[in-house]
mmCIF file of C-alpha atoms and ligand atoms in Angstrom:
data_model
loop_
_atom_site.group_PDB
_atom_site.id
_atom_site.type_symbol
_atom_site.label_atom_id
_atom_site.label_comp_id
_atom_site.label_asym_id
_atom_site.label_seq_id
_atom_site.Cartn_x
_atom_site.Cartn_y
_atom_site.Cartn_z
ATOM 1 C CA UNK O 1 -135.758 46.909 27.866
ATOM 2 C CA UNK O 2 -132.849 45.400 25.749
ATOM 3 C CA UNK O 3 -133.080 41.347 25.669
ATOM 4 C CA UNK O 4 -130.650 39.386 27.585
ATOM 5 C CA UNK O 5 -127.079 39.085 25.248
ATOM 6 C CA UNK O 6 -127.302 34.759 24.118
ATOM 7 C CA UNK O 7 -123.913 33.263 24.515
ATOM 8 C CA UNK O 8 -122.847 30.726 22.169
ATOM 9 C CA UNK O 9 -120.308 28.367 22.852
ATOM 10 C CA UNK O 10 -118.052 27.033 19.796
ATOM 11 C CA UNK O 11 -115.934 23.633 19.529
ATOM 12 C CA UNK O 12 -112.850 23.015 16.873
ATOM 13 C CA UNK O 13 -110.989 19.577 17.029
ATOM 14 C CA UNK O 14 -109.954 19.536 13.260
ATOM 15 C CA UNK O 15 -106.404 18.839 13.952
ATOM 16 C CA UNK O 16 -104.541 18.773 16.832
ATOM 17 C CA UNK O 17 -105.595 21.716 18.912
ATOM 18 C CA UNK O 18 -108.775 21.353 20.706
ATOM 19 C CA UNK O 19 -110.273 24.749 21.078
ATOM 20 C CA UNK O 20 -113.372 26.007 23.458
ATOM 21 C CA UNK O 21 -114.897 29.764 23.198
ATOM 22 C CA UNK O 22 -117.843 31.453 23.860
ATOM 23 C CA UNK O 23 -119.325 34.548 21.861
ATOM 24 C CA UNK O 24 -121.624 36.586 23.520
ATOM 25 C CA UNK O 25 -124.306 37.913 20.737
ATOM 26 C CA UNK O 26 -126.342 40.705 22.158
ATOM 27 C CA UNK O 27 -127.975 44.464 21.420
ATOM 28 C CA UNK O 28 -123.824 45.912 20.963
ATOM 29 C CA UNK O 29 -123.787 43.182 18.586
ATOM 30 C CA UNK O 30 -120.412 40.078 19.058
ATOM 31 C CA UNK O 31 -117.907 39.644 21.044
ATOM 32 C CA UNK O 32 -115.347 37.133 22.232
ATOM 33 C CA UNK O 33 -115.823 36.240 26.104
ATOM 34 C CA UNK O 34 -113.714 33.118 25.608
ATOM 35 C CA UNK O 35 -111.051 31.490 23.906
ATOM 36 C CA UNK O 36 -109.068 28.657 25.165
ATOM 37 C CA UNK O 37 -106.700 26.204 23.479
ATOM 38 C CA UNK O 38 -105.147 23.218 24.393
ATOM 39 C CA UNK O 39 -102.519 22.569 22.077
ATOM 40 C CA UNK O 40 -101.242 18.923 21.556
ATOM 41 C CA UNK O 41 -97.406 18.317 22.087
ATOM 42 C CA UNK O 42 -97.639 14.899 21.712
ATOM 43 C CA UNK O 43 -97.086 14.785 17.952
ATOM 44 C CA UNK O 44 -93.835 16.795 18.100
ATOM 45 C CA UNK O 45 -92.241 13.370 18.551
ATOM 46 C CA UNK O 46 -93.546 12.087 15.340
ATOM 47 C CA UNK O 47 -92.638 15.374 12.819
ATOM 48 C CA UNK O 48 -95.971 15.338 12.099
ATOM 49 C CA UNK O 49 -100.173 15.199 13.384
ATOM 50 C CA UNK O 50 -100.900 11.457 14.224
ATOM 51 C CA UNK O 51 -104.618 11.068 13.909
ATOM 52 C CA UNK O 52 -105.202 8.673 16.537
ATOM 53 C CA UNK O 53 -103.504 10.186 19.040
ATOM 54 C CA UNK O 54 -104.938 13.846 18.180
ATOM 55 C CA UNK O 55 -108.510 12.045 18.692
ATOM 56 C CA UNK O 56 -107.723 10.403 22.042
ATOM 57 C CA UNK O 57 -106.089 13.804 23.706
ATOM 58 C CA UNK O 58 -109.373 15.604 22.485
ATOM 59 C CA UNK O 59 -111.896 12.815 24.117
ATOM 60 C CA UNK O 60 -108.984 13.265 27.409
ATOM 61 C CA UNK O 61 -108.868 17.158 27.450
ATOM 62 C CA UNK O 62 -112.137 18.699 25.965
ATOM 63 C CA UNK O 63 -114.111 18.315 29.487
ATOM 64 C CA UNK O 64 -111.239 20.844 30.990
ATOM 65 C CA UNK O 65 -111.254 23.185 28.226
ATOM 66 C CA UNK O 66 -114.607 23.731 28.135
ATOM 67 C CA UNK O 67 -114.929 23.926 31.746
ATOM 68 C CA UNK O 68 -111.487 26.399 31.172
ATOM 69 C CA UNK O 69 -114.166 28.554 28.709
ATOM 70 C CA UNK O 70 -116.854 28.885 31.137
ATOM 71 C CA UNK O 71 -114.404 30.142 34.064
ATOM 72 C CA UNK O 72 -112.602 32.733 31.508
ATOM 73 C CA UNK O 73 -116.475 34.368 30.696
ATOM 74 C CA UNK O 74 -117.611 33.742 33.869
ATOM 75 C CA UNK O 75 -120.496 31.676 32.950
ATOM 76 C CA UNK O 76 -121.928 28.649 34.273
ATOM 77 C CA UNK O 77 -122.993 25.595 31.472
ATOM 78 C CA UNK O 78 -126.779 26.524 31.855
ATOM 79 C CA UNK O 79 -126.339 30.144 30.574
ATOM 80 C CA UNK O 80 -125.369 28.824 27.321
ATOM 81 C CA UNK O 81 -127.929 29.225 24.647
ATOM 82 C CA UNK O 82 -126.499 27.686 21.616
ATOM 83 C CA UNK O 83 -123.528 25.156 20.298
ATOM 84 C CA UNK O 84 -121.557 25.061 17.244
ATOM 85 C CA UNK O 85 -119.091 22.423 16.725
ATOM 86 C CA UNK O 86 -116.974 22.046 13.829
ATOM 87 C CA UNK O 87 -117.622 19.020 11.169
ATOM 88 C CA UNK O 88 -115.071 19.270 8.539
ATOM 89 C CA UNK O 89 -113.220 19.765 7.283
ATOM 90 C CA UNK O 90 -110.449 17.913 9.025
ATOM 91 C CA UNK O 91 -108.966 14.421 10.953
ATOM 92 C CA UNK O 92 -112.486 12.382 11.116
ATOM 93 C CA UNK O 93 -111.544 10.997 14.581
ATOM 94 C CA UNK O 94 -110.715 14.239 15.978
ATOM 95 C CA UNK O 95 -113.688 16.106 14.341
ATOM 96 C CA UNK O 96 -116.049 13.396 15.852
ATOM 97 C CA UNK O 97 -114.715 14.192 19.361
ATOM 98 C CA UNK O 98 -115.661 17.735 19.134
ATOM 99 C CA UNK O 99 -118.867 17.395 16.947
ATOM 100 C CA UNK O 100 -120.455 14.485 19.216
ATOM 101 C CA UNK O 101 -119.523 16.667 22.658
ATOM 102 C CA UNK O 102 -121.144 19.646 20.942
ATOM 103 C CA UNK O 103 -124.234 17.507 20.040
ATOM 104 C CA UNK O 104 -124.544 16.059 23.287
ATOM 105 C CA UNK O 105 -124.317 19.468 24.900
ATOM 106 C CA UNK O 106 -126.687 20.857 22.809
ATOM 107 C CA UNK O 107 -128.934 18.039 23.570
ATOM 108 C CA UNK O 108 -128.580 18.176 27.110
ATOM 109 C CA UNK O 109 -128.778 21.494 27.171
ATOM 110 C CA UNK O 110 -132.046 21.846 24.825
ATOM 111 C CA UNK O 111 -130.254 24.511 22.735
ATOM 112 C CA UNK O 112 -129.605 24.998 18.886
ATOM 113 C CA UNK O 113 -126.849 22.868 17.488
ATOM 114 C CA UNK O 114 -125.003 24.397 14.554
ATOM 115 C CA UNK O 115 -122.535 22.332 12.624
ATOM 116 C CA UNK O 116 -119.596 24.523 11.729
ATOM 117 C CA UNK O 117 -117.505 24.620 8.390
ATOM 118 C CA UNK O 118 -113.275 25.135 9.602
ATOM 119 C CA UNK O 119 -113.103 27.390 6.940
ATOM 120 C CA UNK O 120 -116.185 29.857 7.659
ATOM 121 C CA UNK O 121 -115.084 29.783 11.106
ATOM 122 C CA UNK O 122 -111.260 30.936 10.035
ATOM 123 C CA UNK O 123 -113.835 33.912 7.876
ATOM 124 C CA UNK O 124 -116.066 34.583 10.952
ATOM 125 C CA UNK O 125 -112.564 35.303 13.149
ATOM 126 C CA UNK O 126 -112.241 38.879 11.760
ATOM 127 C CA UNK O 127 -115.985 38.999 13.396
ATOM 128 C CA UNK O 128 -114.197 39.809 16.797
ATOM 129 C CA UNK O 129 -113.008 42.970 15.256
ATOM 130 C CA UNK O 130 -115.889 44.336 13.711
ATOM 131 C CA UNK O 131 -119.476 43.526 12.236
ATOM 132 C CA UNK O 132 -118.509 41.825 8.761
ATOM 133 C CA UNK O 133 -121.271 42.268 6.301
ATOM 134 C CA UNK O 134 -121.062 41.086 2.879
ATOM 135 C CA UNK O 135 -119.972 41.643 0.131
ATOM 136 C CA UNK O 136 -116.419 40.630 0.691
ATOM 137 C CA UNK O 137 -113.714 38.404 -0.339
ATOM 138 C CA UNK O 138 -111.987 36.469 1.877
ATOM 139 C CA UNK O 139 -108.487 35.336 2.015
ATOM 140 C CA UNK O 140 -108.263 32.047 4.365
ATOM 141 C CA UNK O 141 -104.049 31.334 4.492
ATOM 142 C CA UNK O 142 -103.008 28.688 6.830
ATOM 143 C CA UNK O 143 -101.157 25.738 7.392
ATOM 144 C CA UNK O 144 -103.918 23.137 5.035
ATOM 145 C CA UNK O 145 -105.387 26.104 2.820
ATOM 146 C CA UNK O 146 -104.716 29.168 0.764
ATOM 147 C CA UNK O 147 -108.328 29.824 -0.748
ATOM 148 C CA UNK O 148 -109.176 33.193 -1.935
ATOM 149 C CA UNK O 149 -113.225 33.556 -1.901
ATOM 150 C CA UNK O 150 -115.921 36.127 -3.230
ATOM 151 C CA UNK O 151 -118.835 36.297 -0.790
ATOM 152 C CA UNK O 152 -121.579 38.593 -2.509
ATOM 153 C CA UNK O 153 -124.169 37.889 0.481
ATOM 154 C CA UNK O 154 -124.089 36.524 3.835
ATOM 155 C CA UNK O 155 -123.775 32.668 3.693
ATOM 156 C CA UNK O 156 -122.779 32.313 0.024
ATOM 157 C CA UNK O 157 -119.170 31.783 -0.768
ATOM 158 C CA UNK O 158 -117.916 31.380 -4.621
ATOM 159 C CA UNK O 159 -114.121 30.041 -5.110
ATOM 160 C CA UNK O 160 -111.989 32.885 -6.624
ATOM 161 C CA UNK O 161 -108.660 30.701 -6.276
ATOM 162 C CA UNK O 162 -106.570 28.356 -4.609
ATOM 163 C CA UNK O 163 -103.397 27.171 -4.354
ATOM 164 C CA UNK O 164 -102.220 24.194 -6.955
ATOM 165 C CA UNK O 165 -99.984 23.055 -4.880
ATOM 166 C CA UNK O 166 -98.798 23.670 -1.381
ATOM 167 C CA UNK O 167 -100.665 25.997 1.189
ATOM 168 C CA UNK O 168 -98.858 29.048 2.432
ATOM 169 C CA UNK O 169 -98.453 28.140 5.528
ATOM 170 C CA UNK O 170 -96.714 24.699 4.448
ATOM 171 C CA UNK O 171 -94.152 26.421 2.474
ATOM 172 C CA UNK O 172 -93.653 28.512 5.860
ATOM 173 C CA UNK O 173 -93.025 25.483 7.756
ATOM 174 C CA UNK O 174 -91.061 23.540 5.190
ATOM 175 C CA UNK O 175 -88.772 26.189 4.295
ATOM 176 C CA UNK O 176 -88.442 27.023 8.438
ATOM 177 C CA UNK O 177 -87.277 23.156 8.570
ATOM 178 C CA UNK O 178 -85.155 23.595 5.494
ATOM 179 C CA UNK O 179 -83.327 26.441 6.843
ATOM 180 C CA UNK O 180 -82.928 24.685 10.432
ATOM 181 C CA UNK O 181 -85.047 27.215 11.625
ATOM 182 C CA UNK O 182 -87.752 24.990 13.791
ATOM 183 C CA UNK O 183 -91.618 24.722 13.814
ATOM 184 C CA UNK O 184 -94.117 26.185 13.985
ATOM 185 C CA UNK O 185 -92.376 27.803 10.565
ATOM 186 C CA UNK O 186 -94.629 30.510 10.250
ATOM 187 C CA UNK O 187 -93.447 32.853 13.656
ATOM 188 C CA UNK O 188 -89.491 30.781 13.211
ATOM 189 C CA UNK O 189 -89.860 32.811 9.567
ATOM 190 C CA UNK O 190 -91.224 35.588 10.595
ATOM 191 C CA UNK O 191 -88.487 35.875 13.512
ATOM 192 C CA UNK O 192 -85.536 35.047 11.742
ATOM 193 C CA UNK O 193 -86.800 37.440 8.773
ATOM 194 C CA UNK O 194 -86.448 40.584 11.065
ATOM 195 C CA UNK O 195 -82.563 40.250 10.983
ATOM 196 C CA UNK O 196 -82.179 38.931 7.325
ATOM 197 C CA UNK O 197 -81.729 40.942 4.188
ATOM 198 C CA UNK O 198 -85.091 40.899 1.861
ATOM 199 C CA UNK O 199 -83.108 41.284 -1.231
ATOM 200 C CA UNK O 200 -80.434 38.751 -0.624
ATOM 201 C CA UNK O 201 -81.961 35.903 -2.065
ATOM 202 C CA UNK O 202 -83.714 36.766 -6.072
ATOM 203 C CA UNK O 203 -87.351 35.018 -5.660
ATOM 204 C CA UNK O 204 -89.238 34.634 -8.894
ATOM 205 C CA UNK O 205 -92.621 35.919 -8.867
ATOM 206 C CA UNK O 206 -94.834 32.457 -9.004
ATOM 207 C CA UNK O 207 -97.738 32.562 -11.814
ATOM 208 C CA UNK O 208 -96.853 36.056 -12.899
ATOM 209 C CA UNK O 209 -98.906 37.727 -15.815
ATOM 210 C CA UNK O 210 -101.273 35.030 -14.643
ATOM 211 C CA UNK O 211 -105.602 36.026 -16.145
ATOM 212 C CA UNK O 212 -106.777 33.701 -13.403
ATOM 213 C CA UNK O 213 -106.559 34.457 -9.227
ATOM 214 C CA UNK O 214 -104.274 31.395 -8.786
ATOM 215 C CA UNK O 215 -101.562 30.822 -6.113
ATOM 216 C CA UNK O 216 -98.389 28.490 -6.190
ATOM 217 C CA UNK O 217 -95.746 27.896 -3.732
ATOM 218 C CA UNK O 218 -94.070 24.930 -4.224
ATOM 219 C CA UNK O 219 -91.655 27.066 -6.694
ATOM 220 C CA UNK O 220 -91.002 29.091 -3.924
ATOM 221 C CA UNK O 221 -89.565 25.708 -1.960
ATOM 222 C CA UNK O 222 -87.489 24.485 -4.759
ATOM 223 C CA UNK O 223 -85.517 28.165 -5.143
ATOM 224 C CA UNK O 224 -84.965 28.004 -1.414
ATOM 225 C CA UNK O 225 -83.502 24.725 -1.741
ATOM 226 C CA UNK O 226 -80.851 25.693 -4.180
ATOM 227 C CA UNK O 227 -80.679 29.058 -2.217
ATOM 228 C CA UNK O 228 -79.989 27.519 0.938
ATOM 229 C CA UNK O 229 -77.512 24.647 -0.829
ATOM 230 C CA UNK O 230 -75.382 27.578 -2.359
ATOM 231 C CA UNK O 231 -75.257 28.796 1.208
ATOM 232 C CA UNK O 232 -77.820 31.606 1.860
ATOM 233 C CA UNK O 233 -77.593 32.720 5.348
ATOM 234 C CA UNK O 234 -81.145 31.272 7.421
ATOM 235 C CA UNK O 235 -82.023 34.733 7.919
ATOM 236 C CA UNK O 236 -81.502 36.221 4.653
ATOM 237 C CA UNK O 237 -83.549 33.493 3.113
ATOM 238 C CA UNK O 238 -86.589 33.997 5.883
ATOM 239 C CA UNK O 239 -86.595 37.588 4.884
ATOM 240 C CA UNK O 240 -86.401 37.077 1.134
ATOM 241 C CA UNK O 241 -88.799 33.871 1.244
ATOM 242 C CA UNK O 242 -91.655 36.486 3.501
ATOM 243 C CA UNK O 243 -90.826 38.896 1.107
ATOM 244 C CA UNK O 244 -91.771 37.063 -1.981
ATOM 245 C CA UNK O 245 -94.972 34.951 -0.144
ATOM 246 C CA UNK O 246 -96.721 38.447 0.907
ATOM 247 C CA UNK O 247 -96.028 40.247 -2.423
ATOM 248 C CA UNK O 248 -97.888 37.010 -4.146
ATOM 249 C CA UNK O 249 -100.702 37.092 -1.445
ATOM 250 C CA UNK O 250 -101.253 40.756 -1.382
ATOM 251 C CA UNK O 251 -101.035 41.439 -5.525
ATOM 252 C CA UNK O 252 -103.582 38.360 -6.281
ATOM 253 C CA UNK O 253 -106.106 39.720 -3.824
ATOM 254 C CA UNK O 254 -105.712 43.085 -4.907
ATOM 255 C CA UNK O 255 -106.141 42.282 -8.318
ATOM 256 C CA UNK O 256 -109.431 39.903 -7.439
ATOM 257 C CA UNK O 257 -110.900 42.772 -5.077
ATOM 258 C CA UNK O 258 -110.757 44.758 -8.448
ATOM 259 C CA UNK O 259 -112.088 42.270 -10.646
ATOM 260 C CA UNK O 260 -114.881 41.490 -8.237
ATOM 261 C CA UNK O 261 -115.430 45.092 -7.047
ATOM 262 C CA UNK O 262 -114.755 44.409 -3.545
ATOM 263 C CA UNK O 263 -113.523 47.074 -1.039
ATOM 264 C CA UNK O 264 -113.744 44.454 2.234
ATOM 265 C CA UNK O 265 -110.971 42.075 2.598
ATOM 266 C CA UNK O 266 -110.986 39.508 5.731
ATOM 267 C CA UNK O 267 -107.679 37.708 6.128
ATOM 268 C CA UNK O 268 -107.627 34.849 8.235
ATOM 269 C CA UNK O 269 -105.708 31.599 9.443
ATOM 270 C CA UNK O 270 -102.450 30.925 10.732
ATOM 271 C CA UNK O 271 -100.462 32.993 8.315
ATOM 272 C CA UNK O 272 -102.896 35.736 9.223
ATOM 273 C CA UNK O 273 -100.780 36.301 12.301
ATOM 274 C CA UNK O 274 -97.948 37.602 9.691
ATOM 275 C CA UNK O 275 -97.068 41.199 10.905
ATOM 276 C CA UNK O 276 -95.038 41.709 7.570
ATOM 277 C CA UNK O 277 -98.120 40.513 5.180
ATOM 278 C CA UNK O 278 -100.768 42.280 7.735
ATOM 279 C CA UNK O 279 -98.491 45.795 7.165
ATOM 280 C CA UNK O 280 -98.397 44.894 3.633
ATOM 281 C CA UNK O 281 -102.174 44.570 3.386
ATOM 282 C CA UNK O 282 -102.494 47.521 5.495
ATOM 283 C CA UNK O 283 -100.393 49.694 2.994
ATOM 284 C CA UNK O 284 -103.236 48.856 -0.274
ATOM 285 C CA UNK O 285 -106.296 50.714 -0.501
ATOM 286 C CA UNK O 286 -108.682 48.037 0.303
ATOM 287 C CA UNK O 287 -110.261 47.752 3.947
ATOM 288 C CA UNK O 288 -108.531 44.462 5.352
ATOM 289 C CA UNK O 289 -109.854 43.006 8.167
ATOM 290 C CA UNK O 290 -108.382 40.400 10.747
ATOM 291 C CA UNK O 291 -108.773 38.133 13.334
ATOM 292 C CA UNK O 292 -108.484 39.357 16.343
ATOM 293 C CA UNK O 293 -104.978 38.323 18.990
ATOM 294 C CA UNK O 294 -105.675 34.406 19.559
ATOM 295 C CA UNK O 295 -107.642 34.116 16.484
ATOM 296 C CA UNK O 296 -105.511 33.578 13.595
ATOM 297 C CA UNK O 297 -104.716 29.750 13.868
ATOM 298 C CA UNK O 298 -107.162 27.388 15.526
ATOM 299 C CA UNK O 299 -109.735 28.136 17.953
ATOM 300 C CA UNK O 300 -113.027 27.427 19.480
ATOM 301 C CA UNK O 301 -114.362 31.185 19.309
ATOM 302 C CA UNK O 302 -113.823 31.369 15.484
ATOM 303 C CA UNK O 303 -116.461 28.942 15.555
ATOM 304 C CA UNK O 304 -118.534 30.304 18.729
ATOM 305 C CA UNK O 305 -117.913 33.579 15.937
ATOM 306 C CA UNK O 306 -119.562 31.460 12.923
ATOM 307 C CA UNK O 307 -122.327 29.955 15.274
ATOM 308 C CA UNK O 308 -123.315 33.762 16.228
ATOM 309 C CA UNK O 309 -123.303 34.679 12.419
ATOM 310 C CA UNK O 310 -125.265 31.872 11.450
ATOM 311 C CA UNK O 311 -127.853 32.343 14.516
ATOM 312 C CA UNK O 312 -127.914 36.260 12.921
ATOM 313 C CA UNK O 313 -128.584 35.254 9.662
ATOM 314 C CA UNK O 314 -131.822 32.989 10.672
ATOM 315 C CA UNK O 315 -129.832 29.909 9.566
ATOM 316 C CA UNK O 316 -131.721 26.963 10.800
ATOM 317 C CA UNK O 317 -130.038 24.816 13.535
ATOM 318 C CA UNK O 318 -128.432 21.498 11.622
ATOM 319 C CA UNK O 319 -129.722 18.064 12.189
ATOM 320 C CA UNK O 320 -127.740 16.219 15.281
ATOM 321 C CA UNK O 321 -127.664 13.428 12.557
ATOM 322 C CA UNK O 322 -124.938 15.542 11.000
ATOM 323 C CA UNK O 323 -121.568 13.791 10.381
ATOM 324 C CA UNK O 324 -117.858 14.724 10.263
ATOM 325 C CA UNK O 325 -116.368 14.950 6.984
ATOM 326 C CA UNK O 326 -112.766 15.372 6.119
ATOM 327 C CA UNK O 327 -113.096 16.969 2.946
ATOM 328 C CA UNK O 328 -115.717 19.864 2.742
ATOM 329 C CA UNK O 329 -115.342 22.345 0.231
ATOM 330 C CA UNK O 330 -116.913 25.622 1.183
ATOM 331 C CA UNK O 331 -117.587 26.938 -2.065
ATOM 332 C CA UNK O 332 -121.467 27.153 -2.944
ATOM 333 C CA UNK O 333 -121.991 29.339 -5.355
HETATM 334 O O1 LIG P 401 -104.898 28.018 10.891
HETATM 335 P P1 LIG P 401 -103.818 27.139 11.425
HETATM 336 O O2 LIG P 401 -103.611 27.094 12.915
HETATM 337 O O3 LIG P 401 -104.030 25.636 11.059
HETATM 338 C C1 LIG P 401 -104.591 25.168 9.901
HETATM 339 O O4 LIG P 401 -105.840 25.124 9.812
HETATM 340 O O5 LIG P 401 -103.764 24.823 9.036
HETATM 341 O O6 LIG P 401 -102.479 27.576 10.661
HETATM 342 C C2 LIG P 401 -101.216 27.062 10.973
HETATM 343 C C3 LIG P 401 -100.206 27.637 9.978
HETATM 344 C C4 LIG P 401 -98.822 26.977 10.104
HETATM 345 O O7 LIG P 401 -98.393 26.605 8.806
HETATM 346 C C5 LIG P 401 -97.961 28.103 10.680
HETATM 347 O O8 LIG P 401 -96.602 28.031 10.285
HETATM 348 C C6 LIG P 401 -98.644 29.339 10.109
HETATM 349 O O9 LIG P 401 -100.017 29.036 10.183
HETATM 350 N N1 LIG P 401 -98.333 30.538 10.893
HETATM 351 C C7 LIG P 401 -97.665 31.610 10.393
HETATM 352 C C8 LIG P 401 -97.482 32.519 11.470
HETATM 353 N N2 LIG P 401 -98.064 31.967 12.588
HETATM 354 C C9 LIG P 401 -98.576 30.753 12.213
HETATM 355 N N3 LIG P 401 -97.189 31.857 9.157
HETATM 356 C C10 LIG P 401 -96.537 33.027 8.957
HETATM 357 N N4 LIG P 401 -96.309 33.925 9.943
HETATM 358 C C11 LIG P 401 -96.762 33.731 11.202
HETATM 359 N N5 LIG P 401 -96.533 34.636 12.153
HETATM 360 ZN ZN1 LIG P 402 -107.452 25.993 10.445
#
């Protein structure tokens, strides 16, 4: 008699998205049952996230989202068997919302309460595809982070690089707004870059000859700026800008999966959604894993995902006394 699959439910209000999914662990092993997102479009007004709104549209929306989650698995609130919510890093008012409703469910619930890192849940996304057992390294790219990582053994994550400057997915969405092309910049890029010329616009290879596993993209910006002043077409400078932003991505890891003798690459976060850089990655050697459709930028089951990893690994349930914390690094070892 196989025992009854445990569904975990996972909660993500780092930012302005406030995500709800469920992960069903069980004898087959993890999958996704839910994943649903309510995305704010209040801040569109503002060019930018403004935390206290963000946090009052999460306290407003989060009952319907979760109750959203529970319809999409067809479960009811009693069959779930543990909560993860994520604690940083992130906006502290918006992280509270999700972390305090996860606690409180937990509690209410008497079920296991995991705190969740953002960044291990962005990891555990590529979970939804298949089983992802260490070693690996893992590539998170998104709209806050561009942090290459080693992880020798379940749990334990040691900082390969990171980007000195600007994130990859910033330079996406500045040089999107640059070239009038309008946000989100990643897909506007991405778009635009299908009926632009690649080799229009001469990008210089950031860091090259570079010892260390370093990224850097704020060079990157300032080139497109003269680019697009001398009058580079939007779509010629979207192809040559993707162009030059996946070479850097995919060479860097490359070279670290060598150093580090890793065959297993999981690349995650917004940028992950990148069909050019996921084709480039495909075309290497290495075994690259992502996120599954839905799980590339924030979500609730990338942390459902991290929950059911975390349950796997024997990880003991955090304290409810645990707090929200806008910086976190991940990097422990
Ligand atoms: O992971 P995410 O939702 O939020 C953060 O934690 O930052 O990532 C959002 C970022 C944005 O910068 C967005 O422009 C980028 O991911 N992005 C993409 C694509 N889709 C989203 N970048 C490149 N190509 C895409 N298709
Ligand atoms: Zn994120």
């Amino acid at each position: 008699m196989s025992a009854a699959p445990l569904y975990i439910l996972g909660i993500d209000t780092s930012c302005d998205d406030t995500g709800v999914g469920i992960a069903q662990l069980g004898a087959g092993g993890v999958q996704v049952r839910a994943n649903r997102i309510w995305t704010q479009a209040v801040h569109a007004q503002y060019g930018g996230v403004m935390p206290e709104l963000a946090s009052r549209e999460h306290v407003e929306r989060i009952d319907a989202v979760m109750a959203d989650a529970l319809e999409e698995a067809g479960l009811k609130v009693s069959d779930i068997g543990a909560v993860a919510a994520t604690a940083g890093p992130g906006l502290v008012g918006a992280l509270l919302v999700g972390l305090m409703y996860g606690k409180g469910l937990a509690q209410a619930l008497d079920v296991p309460f995991f705190a969740a890192h953002h960044l291990e849940g962005h990891i555990f996304a590529a979970a939804s595809e298949e089983n992802l057992q260490a070693p690996y390294l893992a590539l998170v790219v998104s709209g806050g982070h561009t942090h290459l990582f080693d992880v020798p053994e379940e749990g334990r994550y040691v900082l390969v690089g990171a980007t000195r400057d600007d994130a990859a997915g910033e330079a996406f969405d500045k040089i999107a707004r640059l070239a009038g092309l309008g946000y989100p910049g990643g897909p506007a890029i991405a778009e635009a870059a299908l009926r632009g010329n690649p080799d229009a616009v001469p990008f210089k290879e950031p860091l090259q000859g570079q010892k260390a596993f370093e990224f850097s993209f704020s060079g990157l910006k300032t080139a497109a700026l003269l680019a697009h002043k001398a009058g580079a077409a939007p779509e010629d400078l979207a192809a040559s800008f993707q162009k030059a932003a996946v070479h850097v991505l995919v060479k860097t890891t490359r070279r670290a999966a060598e150093t580090y003798g890793r065959r297993t690459v999981v690349v995650s976060g917004g940028v992950a959604a990148n069909t050019a850089l996921r084709e480039a990655f495909a075309a290497t050697d290495l075994h690259v894993v992502f996120p599954g459709k839905g799980l590339n930028t924030d979500n609730g089951a990338m942390i459902a995902l991290a929950g059911a990893a975390a349950l796997r690994a024997g990880r003991p349930p955090s304290p409810l006394a645990a707090g929200a914390t806008a910086y976190a690094p991940l990097a422990n070892g």
